[in-house]
Coordinates of C-alpha atoms and ligand atoms in Angstrom, one line a residue:
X1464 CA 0.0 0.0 0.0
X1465 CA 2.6 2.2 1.1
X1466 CA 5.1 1.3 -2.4
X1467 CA 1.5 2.1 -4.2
X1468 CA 1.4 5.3 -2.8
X1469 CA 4.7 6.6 -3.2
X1470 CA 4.6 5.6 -6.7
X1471 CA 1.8 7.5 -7.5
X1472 CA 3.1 10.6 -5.7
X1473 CA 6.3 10.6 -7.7
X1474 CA 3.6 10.3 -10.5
X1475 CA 2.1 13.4 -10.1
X1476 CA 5.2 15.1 -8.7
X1477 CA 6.9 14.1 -12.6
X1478 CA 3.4 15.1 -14.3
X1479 CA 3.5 18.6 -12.2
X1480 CA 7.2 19.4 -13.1
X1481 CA 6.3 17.9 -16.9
X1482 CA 3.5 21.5 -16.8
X1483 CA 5.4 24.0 -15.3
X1484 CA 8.4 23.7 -17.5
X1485 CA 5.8 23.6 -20.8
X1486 CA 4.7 26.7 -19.1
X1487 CA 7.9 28.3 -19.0
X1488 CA 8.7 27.4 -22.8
X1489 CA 5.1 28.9 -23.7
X1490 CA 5.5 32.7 -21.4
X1491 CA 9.3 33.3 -21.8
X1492 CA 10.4 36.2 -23.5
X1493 CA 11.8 34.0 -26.6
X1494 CA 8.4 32.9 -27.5
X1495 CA 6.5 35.5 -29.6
X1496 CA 3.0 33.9 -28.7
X1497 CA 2.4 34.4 -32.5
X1498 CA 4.6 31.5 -33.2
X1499 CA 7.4 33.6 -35.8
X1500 CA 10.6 35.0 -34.7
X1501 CA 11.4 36.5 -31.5
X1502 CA 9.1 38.2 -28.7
X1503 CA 10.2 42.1 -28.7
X1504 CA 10.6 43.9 -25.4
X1505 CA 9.6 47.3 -24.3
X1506 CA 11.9 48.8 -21.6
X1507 CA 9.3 51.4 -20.2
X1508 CA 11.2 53.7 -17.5
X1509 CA 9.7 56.6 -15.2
X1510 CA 11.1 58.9 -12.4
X1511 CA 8.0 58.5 -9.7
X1512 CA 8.2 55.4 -7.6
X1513 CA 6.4 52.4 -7.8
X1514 CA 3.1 53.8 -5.6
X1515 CA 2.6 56.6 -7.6
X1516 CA -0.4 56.4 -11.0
X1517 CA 2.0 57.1 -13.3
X1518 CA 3.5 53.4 -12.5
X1519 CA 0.2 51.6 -12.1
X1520 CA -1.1 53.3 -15.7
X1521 CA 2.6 52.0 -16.6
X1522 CA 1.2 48.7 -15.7
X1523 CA -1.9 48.8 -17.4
X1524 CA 0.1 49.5 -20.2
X1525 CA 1.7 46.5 -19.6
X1526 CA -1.3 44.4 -19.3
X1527 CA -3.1 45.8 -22.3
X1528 CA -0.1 45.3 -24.5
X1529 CA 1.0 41.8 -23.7
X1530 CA -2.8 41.0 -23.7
X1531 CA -3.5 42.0 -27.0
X1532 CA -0.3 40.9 -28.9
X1533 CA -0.7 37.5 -27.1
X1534 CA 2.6 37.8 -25.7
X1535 CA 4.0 39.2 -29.1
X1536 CA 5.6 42.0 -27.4
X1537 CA 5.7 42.2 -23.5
X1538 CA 6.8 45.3 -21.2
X1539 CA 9.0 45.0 -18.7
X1540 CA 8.7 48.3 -16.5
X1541 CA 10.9 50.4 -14.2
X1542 CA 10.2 53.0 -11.7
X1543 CA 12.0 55.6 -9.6
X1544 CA 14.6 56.6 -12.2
X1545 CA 15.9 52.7 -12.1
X1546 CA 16.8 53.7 -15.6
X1547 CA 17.7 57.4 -15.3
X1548 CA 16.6 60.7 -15.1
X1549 CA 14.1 62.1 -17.7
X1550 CA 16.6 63.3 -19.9
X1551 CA 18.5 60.5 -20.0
X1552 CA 16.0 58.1 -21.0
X1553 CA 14.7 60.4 -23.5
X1554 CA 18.1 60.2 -25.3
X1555 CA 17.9 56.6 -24.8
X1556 CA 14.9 56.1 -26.8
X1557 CA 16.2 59.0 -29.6
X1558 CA 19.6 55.9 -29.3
X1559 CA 17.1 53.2 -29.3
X1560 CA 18.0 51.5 -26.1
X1561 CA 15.3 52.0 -24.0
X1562 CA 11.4 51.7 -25.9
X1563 CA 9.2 54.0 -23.6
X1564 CA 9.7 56.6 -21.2
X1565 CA 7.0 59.0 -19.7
X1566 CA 8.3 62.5 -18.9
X1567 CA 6.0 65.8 -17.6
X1568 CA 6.1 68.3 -20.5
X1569 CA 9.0 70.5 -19.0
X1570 CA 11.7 68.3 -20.0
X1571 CA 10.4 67.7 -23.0
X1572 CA 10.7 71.3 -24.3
X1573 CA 14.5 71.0 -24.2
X1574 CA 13.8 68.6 -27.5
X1575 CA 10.8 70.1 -29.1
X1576 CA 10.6 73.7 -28.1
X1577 CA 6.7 74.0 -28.1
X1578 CA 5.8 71.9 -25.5
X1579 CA 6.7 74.5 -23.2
X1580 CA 3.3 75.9 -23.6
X1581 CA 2.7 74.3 -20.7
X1582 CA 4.7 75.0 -18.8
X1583 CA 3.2 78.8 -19.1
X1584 CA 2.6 79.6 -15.9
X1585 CA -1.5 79.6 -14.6
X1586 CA -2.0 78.6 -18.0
X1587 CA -5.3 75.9 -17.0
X1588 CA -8.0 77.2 -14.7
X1589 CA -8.9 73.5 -14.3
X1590 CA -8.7 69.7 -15.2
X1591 CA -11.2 69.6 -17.4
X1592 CA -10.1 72.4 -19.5
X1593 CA -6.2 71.1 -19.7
X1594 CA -8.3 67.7 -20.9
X1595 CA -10.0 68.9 -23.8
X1596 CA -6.9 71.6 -25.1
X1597 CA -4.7 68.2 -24.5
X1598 CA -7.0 66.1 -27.1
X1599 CA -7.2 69.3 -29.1
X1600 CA -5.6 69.8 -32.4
X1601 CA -2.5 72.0 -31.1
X1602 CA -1.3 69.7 -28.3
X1603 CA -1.8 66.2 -30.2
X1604 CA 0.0 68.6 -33.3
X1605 CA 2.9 68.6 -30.6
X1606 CA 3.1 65.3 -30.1
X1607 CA 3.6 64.2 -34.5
X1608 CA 6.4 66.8 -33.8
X1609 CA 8.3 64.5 -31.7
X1610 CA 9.1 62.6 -34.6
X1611 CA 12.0 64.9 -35.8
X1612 CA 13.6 63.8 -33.0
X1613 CA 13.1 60.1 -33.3
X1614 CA 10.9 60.1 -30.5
X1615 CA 6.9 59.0 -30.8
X1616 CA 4.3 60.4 -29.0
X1617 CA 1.6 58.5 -28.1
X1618 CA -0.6 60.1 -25.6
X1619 CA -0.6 62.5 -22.9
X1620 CA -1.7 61.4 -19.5
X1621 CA -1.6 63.3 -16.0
X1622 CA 1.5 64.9 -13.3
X1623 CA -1.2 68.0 -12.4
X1624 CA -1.4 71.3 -10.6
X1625 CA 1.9 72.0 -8.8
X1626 CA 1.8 73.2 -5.6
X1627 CA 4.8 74.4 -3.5
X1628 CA 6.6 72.6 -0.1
X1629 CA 9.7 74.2 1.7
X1630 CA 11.3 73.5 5.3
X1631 CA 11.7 77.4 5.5
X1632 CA 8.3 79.0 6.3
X1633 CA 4.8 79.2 5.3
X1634 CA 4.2 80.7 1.6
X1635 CA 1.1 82.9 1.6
X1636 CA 2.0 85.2 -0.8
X1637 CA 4.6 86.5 -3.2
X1638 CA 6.6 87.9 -0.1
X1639 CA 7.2 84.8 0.9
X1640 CA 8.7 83.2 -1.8
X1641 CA 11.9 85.9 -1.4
X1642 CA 15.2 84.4 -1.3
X1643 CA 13.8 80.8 -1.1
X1644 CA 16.0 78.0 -2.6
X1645 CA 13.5 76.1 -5.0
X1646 CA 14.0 73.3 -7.2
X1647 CA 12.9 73.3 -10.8
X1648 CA 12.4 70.9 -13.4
X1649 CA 15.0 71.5 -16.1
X1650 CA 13.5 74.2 -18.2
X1651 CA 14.2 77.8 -18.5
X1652 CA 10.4 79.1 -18.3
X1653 CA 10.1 77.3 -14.7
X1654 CA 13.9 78.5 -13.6
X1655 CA 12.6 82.6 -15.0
X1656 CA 9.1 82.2 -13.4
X1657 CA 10.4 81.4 -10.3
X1658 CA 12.8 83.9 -10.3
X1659 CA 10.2 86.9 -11.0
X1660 CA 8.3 85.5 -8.1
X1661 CA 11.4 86.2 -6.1
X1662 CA 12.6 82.6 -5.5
X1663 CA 16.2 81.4 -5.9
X1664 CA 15.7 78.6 -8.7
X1665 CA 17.8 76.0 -9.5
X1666 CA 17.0 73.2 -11.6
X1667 CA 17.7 69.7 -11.1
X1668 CA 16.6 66.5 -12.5
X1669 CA 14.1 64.5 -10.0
X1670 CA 15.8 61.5 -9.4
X1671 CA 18.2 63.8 -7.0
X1672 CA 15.7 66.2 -5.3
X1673 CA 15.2 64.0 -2.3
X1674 CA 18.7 63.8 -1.0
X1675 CA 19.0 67.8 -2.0
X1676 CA 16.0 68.1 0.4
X1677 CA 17.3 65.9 2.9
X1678 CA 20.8 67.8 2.5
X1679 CA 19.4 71.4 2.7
X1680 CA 21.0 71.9 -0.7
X1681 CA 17.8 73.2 -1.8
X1682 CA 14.8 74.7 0.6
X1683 CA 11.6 73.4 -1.4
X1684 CA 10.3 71.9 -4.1
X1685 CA 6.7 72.0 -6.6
X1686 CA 4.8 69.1 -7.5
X1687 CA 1.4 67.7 -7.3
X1688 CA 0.1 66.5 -3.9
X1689 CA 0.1 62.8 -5.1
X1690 CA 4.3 63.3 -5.7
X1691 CA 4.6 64.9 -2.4
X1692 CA 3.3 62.2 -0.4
X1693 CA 3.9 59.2 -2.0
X1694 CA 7.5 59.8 -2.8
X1695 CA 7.4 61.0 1.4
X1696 CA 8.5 64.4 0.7
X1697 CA 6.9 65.5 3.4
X1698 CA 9.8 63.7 6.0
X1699 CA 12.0 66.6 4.2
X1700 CA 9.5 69.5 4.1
X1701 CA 7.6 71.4 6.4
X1702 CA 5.2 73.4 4.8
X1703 CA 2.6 73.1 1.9
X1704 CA 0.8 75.9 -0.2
X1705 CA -1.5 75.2 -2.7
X1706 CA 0.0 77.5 -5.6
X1707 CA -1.5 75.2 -8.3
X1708 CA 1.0 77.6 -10.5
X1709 CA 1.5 75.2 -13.4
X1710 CA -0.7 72.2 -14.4
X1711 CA 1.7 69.6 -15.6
X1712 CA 0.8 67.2 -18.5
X1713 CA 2.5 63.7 -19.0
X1714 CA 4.0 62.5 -22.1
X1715 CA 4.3 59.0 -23.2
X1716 CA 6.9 58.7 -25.6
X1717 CA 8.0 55.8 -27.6
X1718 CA 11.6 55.0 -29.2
X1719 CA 11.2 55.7 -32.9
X1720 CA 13.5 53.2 -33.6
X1721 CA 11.0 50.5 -32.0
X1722 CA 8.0 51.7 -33.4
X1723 CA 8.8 51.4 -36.5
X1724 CA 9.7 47.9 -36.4
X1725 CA 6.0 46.6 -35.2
X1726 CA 4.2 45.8 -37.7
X1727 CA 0.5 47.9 -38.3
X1728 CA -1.7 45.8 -36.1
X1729 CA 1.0 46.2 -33.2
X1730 CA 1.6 50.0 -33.7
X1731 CA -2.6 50.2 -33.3
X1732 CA -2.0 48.2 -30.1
X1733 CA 0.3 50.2 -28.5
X1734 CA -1.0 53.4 -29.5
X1735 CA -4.4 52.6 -27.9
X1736 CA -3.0 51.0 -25.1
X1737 CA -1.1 54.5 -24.6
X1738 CA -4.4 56.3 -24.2
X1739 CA -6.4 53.6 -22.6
X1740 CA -3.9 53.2 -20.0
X1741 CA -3.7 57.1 -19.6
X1742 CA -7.5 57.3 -19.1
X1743 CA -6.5 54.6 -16.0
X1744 CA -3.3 56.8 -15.0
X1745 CA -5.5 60.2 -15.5
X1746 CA -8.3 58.3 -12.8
X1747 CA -6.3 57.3 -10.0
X1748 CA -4.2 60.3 -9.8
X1749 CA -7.1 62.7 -9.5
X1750 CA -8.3 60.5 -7.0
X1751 CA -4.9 60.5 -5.3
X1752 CA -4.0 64.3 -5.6
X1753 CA -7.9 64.6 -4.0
X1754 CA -7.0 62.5 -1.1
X1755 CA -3.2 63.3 -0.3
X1756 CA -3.5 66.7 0.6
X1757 CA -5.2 66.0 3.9
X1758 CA -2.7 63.4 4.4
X1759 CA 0.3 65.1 4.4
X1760 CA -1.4 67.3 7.0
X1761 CA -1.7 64.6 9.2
X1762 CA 2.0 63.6 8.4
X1763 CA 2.7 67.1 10.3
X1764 CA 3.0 69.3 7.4
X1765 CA 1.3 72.9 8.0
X1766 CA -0.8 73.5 4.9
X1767 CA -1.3 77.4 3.5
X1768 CA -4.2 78.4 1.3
X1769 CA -3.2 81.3 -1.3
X1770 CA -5.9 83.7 -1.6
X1771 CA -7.8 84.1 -5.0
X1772 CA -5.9 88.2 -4.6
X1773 CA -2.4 86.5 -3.7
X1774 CA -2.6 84.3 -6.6
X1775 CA -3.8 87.5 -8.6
X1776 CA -0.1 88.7 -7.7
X1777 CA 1.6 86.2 -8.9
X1778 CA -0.3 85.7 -12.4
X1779 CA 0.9 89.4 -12.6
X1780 CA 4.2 88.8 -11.6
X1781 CA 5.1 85.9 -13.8
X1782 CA 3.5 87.5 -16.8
X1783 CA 6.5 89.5 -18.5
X1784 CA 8.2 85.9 -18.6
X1785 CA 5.5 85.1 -20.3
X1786 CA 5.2 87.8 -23.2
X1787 CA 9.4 86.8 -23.2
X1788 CA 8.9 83.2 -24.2
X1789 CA 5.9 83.3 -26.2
X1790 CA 8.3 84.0 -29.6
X1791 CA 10.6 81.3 -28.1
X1792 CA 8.0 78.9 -27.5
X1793 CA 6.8 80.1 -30.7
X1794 CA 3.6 82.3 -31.5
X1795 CA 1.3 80.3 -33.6
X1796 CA 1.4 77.3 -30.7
X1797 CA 1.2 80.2 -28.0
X1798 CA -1.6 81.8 -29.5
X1799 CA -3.7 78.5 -30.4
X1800 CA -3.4 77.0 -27.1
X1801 CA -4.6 80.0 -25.1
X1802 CA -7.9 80.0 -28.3
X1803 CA -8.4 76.6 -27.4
X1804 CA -8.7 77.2 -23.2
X1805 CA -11.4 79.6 -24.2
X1806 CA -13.0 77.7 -26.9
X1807 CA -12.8 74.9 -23.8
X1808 CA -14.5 76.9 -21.3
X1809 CA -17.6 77.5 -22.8
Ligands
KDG1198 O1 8.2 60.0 -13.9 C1 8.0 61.4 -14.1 C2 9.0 62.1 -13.2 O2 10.3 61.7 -13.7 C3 9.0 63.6 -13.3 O3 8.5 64.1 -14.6 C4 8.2 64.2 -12.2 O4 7.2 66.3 -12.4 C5 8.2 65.7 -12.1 C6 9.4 66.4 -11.7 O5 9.3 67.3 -10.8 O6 10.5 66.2 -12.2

């Protein structure tokens, strides 16, 4: 009985190994699922860390894309700058060693000049307005434009309003900004902005500006709620102000290189992957940027409301930067953009 039963264990224990190795053959990143040639890989890097929406709509991504090519092409994905800073990965792609990256618009500009329409200062009085100017002829315009620098845009998804954090004191108005040591993304319309408001800019990529906080190298910082709590800015920063003085789009990009190689059918799939996946991304971080500001309260932050007049200030402060750039950024884009936010508003 005993012999009877140890034979039929090692039985099943041969038939079990027998299954997961024809599983292995069947999922591994040889097999193309389509059964020609080999399965092709997206390397799909961010800056934000792996609680933040940008990674799960990176996931989604990932889901809807390995899904839908039947394991033709599957997405391995990397979060807090495991594969560098914006910039870098951007140049990546342009080199064709890394497929997808998914910047906010402000280091974009330093490849395609116009996307710093966005990064106009109090350009969107609200999220609904940035979404229909974002799936409006201008911005999706933008995105084609990537092309001349062997970069694909596929979609835009969401970073948000910005708001402001520093160890120093609480920011209530333009007063309060004097002298204060802010990180910027790297663009030159955030570093001018910043310094007409009376701040002492200095722009640095994100993967350092926790360790610059931590070091005192600089004194604050501007991103969206969700940022600030979930990358735990606030064990760095004292104080919170809801500025909300640039909305901040997301672009997801795709190496040139890479895309070109799919075939049609897989260039549809990853295209509408990159927006159904943004719609996701676009969810959960309104939920989260809803939800974290009375968090970081609680995590002992003191939290400053700017009056509708001390935002007035700034709008007026900010604005001969932006009559400056608007021939940089260039006019026609400038002057669209704004046409759409009104047409939007109605
Ligand atoms: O993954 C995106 C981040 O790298 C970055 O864009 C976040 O807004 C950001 C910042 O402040 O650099």
């Amino acid at each position: 009985m005993r012999k009877l039963f140890v034979l039929v264990s090692a039985i099943l224990l041969i038939g079990i190994l027998a299954a997961c190795s024809g599983n292995d053959s069947a999922s591994g990143n040889s097999g193309d699922g389509e059964g020609s040639g080999e399965s092709k890989v997206i390397k799909a890097g961010i800056g934000l860390n792996q609680d933040h929406p940008q990674y799960k709509g990176l996931l989604k991504f990932k889901e809807i894309v390995e899904e839908k090519t039947d394991g033709a092409i599957t997405v391995d994905t990397y979060h807090s700058g495991q594969l560098g800073d914006d910039r870098s990965m951007m140049e990546a792609l342009q080199l064709g060693t890394q497929e997808v990256v998914i910047p906010s618009t402000a280091p974009v500009a330093n490849f395609v000049k116009e996307f710093s329409v966005f990064d106009i200062p109090f350009l969107f009085p609200n999220e609904e307005v940035a979404d229909k100017v974002l799936a409006g002829e201008t911005a999706q315009g933008l995105l084609d434009k990537l092309e001349e620098q062997n970069l694909v845009g596929l979609s835009y998804w969401e970073n948000g309003f910005r708001d402001l954090t520093n160890s120093k004191r609480a920011v209530a108005s333009m007063e309060d900004f004097e002298g204060l040591k802010i990180r910027t993304m790297e663009n030159d319309l955030h570093l001018d902005a910043f310094k007409e408001l009376g701040a002492n800019p200095t722009p640095m990529a994100f993967t350092e500006l926790f360790t610059a906080l931590q070091q005192g190298t600089v004194d604050g910082q501007e991103n969206p709620y969700a940022t600030i709590y979930l990358q735990k800015f606030y064990e760095v920063q004292d104080h919170v102000s809801n500025t909300h003085h640039i909305y901040s789009p997301f672009v997801f990009m795709m190496s040139k290189s890479f895309y070109d190689g799919l075939t049609e059918e897989q260039q549809t799939i990853v295209r509408e992957a990159a927006v159904e996946a943004g719609e996701h991304e676009r969810k959960l971080n309104r939920e989260a940027n809803e939800k974290y500001l009375k968090e970081l309260q609680e995590e002992g932050m003191t939290y400053t409301e700017i009056t509708p007049e001390a935002r007035q200030e700034m709008v007026e402060a900010v604005q001969p930067v932006i009559d400056e750039y608007k021939s940089k950024i260039g006019e026609e884009t400038v002057d669209a953009i704004y046409q759409e936010i009104e047409d939007a508003k109605e």
